[in-house]
mmCIF file with all atom_site columns, C-alpha atoms in Angstrom:
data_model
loop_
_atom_site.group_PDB
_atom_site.id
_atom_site.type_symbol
_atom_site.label_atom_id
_atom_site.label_alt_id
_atom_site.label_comp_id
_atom_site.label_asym_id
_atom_site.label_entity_id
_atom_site.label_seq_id
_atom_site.pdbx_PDB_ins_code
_atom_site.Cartn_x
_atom_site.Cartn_y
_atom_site.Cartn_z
_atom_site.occupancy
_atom_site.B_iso_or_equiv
_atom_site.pdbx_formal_charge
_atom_site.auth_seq_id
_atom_site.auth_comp_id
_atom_site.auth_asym_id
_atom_site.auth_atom_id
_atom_site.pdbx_PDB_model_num
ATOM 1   C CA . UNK A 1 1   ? -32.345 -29.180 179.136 1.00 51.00 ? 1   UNK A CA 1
ATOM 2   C CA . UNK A 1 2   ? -29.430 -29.179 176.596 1.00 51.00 ? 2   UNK A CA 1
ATOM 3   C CA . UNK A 1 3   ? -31.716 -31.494 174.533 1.00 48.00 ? 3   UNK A CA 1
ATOM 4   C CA . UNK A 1 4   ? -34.522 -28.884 174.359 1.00 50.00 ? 4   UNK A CA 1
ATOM 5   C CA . UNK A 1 5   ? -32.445 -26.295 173.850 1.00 44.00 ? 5   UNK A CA 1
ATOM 6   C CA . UNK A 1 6   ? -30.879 -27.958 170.554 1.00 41.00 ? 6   UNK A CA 1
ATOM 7   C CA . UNK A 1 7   ? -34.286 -29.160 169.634 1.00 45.00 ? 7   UNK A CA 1
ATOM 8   C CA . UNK A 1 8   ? -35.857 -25.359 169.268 1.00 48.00 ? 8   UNK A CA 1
ATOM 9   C CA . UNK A 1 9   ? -32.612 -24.679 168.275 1.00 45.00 ? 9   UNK A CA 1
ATOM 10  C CA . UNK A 1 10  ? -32.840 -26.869 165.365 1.00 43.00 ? 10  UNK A CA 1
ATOM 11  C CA . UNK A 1 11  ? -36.315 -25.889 164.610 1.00 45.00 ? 11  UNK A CA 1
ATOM 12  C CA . UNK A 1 12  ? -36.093 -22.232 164.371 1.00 46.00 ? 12  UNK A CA 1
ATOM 13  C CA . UNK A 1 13  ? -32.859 -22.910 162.443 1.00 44.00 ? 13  UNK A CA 1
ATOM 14  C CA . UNK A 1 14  ? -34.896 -24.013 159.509 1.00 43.00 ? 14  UNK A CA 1
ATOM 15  C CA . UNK A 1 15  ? -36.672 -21.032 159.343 1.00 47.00 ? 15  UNK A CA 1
ATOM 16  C CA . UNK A 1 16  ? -33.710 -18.638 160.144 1.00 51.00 ? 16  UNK A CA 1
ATOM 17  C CA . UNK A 1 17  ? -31.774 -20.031 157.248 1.00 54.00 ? 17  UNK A CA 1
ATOM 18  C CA . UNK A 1 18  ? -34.510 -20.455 155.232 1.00 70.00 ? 18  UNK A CA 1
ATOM 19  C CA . UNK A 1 19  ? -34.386 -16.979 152.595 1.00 91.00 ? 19  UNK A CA 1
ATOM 20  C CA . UNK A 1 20  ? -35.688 -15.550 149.469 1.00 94.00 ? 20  UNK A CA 1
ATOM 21  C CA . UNK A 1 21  ? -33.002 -14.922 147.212 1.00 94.00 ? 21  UNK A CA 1
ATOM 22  C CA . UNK A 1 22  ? -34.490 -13.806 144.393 1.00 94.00 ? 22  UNK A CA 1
ATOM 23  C CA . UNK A 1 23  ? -37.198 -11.852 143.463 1.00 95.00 ? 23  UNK A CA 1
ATOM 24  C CA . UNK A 1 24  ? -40.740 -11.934 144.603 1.00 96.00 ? 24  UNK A CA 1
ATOM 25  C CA . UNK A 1 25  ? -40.918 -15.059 147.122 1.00 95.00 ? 25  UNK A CA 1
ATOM 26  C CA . UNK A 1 26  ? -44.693 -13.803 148.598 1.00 94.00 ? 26  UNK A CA 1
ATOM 27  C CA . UNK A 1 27  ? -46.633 -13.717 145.090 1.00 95.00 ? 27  UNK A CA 1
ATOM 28  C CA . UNK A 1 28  ? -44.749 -13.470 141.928 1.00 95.00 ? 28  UNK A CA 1
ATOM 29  C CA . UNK A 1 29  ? -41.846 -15.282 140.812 1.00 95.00 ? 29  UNK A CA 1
ATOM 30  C CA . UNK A 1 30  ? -38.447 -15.928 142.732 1.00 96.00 ? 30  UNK A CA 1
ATOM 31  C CA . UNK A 1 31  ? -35.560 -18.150 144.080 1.00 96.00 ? 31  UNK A CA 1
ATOM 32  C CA . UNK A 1 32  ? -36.653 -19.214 147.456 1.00 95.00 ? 32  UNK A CA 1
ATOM 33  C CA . UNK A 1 33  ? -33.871 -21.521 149.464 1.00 93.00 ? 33  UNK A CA 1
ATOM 34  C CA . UNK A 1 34  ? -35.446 -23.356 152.263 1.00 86.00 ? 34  UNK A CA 1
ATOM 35  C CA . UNK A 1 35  ? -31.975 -25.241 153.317 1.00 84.00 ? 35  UNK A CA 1
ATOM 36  C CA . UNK A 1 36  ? -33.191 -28.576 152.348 1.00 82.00 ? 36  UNK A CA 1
ATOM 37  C CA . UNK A 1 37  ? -33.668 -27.487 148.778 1.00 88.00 ? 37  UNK A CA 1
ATOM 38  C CA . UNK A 1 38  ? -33.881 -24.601 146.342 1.00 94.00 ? 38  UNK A CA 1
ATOM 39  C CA . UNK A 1 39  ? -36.951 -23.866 144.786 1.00 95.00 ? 39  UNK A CA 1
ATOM 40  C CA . UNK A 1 40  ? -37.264 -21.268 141.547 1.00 97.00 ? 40  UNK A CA 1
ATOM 41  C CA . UNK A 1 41  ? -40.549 -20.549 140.333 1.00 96.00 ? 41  UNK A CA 1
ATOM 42  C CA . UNK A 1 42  ? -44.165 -19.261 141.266 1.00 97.00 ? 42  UNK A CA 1
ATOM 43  C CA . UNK A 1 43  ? -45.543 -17.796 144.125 1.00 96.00 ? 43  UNK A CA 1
ATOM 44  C CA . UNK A 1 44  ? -48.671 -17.077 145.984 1.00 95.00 ? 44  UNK A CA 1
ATOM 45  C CA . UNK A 1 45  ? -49.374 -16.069 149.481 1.00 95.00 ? 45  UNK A CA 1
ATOM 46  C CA . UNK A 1 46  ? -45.280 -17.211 150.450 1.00 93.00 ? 46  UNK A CA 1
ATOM 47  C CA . UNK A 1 47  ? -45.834 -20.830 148.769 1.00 93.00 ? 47  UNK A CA 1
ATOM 48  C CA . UNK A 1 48  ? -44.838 -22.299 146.160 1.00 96.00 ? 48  UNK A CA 1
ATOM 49  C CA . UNK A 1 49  ? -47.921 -22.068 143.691 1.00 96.00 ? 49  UNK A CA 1
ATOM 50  C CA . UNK A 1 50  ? -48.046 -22.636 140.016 1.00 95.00 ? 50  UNK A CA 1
ATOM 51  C CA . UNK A 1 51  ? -45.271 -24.124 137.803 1.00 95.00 ? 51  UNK A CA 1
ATOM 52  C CA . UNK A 1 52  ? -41.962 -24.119 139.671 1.00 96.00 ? 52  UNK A CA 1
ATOM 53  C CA . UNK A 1 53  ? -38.584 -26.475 139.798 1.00 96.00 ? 53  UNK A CA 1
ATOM 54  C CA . UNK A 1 54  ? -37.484 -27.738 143.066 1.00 94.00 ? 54  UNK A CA 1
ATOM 55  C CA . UNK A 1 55  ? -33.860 -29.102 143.127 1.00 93.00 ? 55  UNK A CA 1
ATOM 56  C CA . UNK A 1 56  ? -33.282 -31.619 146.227 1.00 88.00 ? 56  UNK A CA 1
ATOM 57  C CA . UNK A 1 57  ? -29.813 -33.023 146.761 1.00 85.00 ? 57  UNK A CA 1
ATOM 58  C CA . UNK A 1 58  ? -30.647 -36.379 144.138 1.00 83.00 ? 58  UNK A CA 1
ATOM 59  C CA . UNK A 1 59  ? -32.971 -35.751 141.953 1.00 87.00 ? 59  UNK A CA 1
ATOM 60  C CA . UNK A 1 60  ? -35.295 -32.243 140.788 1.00 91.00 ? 60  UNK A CA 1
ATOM 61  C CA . UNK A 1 61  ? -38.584 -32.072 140.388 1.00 92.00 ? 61  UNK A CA 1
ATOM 62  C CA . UNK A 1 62  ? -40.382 -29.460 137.790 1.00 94.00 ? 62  UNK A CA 1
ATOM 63  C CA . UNK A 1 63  ? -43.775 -29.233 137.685 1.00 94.00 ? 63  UNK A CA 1
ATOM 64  C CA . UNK A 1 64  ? -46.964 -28.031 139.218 1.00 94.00 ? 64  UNK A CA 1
ATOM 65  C CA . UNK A 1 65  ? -46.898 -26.543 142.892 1.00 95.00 ? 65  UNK A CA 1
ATOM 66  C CA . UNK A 1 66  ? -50.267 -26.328 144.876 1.00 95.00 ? 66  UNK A CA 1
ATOM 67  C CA . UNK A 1 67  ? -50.105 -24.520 148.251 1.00 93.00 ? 67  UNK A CA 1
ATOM 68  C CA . UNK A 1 68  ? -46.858 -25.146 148.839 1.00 91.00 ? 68  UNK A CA 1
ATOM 69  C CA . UNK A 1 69  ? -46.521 -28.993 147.806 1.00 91.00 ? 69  UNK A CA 1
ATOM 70  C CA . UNK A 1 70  ? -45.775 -30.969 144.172 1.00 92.00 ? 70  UNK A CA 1
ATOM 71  C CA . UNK A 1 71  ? -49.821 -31.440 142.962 1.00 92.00 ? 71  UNK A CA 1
ATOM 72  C CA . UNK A 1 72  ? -50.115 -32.400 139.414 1.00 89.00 ? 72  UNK A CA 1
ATOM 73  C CA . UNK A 1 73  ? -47.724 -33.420 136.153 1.00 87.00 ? 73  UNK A CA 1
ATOM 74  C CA . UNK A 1 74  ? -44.373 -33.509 136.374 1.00 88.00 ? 74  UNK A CA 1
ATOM 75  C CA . UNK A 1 75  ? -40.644 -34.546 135.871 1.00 87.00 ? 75  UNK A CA 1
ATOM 76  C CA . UNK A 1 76  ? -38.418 -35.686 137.778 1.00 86.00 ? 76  UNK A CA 1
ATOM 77  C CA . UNK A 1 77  ? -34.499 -35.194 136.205 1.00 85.00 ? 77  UNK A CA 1
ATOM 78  C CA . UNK A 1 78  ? -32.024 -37.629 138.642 1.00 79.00 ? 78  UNK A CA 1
ATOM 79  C CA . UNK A 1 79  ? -28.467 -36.597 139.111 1.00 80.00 ? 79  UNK A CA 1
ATOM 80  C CA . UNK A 1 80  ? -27.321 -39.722 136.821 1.00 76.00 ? 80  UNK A CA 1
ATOM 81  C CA . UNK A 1 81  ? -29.821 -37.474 133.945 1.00 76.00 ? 81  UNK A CA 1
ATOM 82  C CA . UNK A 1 82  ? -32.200 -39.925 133.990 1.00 74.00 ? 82  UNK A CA 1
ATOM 83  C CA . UNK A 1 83  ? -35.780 -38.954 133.624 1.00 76.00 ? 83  UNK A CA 1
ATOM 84  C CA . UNK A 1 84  ? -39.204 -39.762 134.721 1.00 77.00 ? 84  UNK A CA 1
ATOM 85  C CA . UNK A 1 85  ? -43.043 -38.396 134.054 1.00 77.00 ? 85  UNK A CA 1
ATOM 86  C CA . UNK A 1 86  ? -44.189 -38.156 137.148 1.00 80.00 ? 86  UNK A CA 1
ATOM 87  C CA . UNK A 1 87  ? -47.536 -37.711 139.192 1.00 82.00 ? 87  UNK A CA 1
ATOM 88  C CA . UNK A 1 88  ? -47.910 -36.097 142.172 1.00 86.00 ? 88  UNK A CA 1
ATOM 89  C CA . UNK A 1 89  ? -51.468 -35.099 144.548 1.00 86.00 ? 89  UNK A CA 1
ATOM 90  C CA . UNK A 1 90  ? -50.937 -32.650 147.322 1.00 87.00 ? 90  UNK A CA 1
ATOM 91  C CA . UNK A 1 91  ? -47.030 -33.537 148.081 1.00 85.00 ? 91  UNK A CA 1
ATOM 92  C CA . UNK A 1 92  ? -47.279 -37.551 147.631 1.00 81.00 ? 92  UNK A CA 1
ATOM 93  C CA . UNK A 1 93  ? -45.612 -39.048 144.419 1.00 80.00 ? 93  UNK A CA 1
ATOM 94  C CA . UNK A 1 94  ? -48.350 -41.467 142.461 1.00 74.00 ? 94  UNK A CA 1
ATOM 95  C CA . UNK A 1 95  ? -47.601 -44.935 141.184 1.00 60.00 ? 95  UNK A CA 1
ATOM 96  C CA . UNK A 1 96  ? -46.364 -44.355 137.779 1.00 56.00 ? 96  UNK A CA 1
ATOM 97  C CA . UNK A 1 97  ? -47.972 -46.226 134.847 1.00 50.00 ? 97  UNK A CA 1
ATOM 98  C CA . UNK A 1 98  ? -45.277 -48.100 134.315 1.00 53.00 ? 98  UNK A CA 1
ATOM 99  C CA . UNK A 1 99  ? -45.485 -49.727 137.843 1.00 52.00 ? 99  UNK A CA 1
ATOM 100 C CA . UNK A 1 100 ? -49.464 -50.183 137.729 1.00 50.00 ? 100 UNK A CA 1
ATOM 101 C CA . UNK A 1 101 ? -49.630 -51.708 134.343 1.00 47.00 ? 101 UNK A CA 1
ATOM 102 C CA . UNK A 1 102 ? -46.017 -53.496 134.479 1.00 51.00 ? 102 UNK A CA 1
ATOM 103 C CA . UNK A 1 103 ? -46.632 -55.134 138.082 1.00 49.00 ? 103 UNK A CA 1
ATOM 104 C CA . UNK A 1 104 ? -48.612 -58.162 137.060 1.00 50.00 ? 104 UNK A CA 1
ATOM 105 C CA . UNK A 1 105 ? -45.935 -59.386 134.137 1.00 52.00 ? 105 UNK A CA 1
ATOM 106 C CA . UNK A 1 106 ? -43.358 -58.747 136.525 1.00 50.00 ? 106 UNK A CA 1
ATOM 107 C CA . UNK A 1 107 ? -42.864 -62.484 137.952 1.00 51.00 ? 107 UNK A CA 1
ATOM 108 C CA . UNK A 1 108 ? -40.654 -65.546 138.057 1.00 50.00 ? 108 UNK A CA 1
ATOM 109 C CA . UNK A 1 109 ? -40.675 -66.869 134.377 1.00 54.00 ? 109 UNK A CA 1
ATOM 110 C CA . UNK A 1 110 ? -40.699 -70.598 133.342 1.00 55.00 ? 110 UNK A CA 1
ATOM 111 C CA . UNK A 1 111 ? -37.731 -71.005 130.816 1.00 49.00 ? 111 UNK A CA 1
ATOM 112 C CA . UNK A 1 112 ? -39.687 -73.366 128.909 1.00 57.00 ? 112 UNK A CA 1
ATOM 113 C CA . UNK A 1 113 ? -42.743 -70.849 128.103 1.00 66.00 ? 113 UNK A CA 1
ATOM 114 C CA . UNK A 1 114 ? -43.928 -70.487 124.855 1.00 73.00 ? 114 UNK A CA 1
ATOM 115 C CA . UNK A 1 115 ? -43.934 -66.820 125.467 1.00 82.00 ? 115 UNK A CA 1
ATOM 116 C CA . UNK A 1 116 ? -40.217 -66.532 124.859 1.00 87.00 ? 116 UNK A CA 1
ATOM 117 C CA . UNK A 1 117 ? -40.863 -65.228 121.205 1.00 89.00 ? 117 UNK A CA 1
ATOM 118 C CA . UNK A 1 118 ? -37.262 -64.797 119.902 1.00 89.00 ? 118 UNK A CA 1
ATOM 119 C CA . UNK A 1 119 ? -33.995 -65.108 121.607 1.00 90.00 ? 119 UNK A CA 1
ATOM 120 C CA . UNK A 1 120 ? -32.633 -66.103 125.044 1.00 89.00 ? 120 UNK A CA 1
ATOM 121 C CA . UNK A 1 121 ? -34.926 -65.026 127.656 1.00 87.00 ? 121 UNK A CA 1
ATOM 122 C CA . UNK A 1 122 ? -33.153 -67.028 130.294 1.00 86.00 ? 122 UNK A CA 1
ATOM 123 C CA . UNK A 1 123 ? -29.695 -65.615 129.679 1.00 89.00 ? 123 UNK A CA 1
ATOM 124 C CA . UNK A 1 124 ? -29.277 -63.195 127.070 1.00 92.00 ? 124 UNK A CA 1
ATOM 125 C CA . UNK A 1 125 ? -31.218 -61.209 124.768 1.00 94.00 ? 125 UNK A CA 1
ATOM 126 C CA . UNK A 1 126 ? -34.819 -61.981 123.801 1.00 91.00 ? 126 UNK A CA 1
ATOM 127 C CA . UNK A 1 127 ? -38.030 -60.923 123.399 1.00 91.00 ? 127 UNK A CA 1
ATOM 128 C CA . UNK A 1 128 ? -40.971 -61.854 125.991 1.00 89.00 ? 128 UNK A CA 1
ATOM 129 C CA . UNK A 1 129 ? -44.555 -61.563 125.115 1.00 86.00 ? 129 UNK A CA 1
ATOM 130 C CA . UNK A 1 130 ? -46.670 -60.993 128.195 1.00 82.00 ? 130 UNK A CA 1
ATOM 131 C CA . UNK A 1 131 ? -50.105 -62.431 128.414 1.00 78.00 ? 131 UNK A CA 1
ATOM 132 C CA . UNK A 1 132 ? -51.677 -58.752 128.796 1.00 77.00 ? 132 UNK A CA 1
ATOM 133 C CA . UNK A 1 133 ? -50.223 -58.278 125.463 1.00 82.00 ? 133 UNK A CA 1
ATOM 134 C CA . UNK A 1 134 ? -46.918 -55.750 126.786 1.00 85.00 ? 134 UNK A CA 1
ATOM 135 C CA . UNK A 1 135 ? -43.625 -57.386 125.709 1.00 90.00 ? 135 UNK A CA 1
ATOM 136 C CA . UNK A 1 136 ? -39.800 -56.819 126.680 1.00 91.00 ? 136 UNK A CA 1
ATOM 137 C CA . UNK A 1 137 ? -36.976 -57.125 124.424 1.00 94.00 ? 137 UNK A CA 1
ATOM 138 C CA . UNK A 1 138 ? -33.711 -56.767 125.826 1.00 94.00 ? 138 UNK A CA 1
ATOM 139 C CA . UNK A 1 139 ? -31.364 -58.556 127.927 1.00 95.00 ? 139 UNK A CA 1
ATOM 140 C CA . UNK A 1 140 ? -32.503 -61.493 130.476 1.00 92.00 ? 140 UNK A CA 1
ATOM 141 C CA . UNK A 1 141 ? -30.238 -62.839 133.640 1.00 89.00 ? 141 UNK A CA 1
ATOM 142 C CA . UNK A 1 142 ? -31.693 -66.003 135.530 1.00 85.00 ? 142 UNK A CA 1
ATOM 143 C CA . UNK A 1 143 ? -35.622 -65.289 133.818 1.00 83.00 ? 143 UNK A CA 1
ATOM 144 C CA . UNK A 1 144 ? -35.150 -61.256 134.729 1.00 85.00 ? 144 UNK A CA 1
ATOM 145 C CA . UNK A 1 145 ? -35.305 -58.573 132.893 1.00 88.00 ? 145 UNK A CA 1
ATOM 146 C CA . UNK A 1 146 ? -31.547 -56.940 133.735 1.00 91.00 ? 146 UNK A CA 1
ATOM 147 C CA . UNK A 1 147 ? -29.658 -54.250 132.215 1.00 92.00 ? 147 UNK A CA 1
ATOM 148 C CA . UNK A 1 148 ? -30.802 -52.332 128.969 1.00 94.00 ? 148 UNK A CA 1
ATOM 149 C CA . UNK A 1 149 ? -34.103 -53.039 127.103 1.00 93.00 ? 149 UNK A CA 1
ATOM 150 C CA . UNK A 1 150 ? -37.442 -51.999 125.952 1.00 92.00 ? 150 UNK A CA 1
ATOM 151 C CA . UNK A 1 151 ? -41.178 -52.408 127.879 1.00 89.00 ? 151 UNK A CA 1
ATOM 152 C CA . UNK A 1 152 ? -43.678 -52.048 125.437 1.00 88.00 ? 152 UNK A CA 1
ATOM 153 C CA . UNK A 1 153 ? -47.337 -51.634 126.824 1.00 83.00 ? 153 UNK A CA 1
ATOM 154 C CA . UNK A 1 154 ? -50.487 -52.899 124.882 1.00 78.00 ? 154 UNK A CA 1
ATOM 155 C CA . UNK A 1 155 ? -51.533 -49.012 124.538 1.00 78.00 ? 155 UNK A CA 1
ATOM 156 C CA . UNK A 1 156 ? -48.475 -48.037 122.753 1.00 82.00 ? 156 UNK A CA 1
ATOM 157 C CA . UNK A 1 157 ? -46.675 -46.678 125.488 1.00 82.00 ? 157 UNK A CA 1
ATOM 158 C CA . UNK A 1 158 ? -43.300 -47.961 126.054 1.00 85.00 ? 158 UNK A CA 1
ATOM 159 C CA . UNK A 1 159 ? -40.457 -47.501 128.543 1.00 85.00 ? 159 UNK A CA 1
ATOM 160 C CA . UNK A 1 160 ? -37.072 -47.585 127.585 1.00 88.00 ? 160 UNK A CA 1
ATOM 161 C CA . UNK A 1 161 ? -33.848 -48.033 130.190 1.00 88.00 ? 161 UNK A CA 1
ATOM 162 C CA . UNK A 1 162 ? -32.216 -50.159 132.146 1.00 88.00 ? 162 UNK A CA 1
ATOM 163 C CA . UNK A 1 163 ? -33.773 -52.961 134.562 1.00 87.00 ? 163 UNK A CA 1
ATOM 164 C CA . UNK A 1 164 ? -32.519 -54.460 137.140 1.00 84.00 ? 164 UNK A CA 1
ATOM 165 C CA . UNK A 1 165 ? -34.014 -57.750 138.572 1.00 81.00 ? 165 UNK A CA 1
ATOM 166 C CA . UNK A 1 166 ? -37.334 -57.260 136.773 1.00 80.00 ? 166 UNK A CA 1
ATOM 167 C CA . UNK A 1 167 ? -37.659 -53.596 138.048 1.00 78.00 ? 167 UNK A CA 1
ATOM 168 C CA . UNK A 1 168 ? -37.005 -50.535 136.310 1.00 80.00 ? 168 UNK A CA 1
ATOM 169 C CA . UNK A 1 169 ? -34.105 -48.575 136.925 1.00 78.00 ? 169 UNK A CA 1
ATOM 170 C CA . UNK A 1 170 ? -33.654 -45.498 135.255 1.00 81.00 ? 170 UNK A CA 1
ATOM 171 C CA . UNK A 1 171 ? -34.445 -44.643 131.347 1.00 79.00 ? 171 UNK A CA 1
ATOM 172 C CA . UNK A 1 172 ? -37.433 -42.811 129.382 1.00 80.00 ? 172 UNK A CA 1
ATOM 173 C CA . UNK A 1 173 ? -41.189 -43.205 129.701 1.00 77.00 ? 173 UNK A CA 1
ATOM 174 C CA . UNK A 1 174 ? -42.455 -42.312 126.111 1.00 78.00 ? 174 UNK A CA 1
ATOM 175 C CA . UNK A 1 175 ? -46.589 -41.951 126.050 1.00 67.00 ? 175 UNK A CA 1
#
């Protein structure tokens, strides 16, 4: 019964604590804390709707709102100040470009490849031509890309940060 009781209890909290506390939180623009996270931006019908910023204890998000949920183009600023172009469709964050176009170059590399253009891309710094045409030039530990560099993509588009093991980590997505 105790169980029950802290379960409703816990529930209904949410929704107790849960408080406009600024201006027009039902449709117009306001501060609306839902305990979890603090949202500033545009309403409709009591949701977040329109362009708002949601702050979440590591990272916030500014961008589009649909019915209530991230929908649409926007970034996302980390507590480190990192930031990221983001995607979102009804609430669910979308591969990024980087990761879609990026995935297939991402693998073991053979220290004797040819596409080592310049440098030490085994242990150092070097530049790596990929055979989709994107290249990385920064620093390389045992064949990965790790610690600050550039991804360029055959578009154009290039990321620039810090990698660890072969993987982003946190820098600037420039389109």
């Amino acid at each position: 019964m105790k169980n029950i009781l802290l379960i409703i209890f816990l529930f209904f909290s949410n929704f107790v604590f849960a408080q406009c506390k600024k201006g027009n939180c039902t449709d117009g623009i306001g501060t609306y804390d839902f305990s979890w996270c603090l949202y500033k931006g545009d309403f409709k019908n009591g949701k977040p709707e329109g362009t708002g910023t949601m702050k979440y204890d590591d990272y916030t998000y500014t961008g589009n709102f649909v019915n209530g949920l991230e929908d649409g183009e926007g970034e996302i600023t980390n507590n480190n100040g990192s930031k990221e172009l983001v995607q979102y469709s009804k609430g669910i964050k979308q591969v990024s470009h980087l990761e879609k176009i990026a995935a297939k170059d991402y693998k073991p590399l053979n220290p004797k490849d040819e596409n080592c253009i310049s440098g030490d891309c085994v242990n150092g710094f070097g530049t790596y031509q990929f055979k989709s045409n994107n290249k990385y030039v920064g620093n390389w530990v045992d064949y990965k890309m790790e610690g600050k560099g550039t991804f360029y993509f055959s578009n154009g588009e290039r990321f620039e940060g810090t990698f660890s093991k072969n993987e982003k980590n946190e820098g600037t997505y420039f389109y």
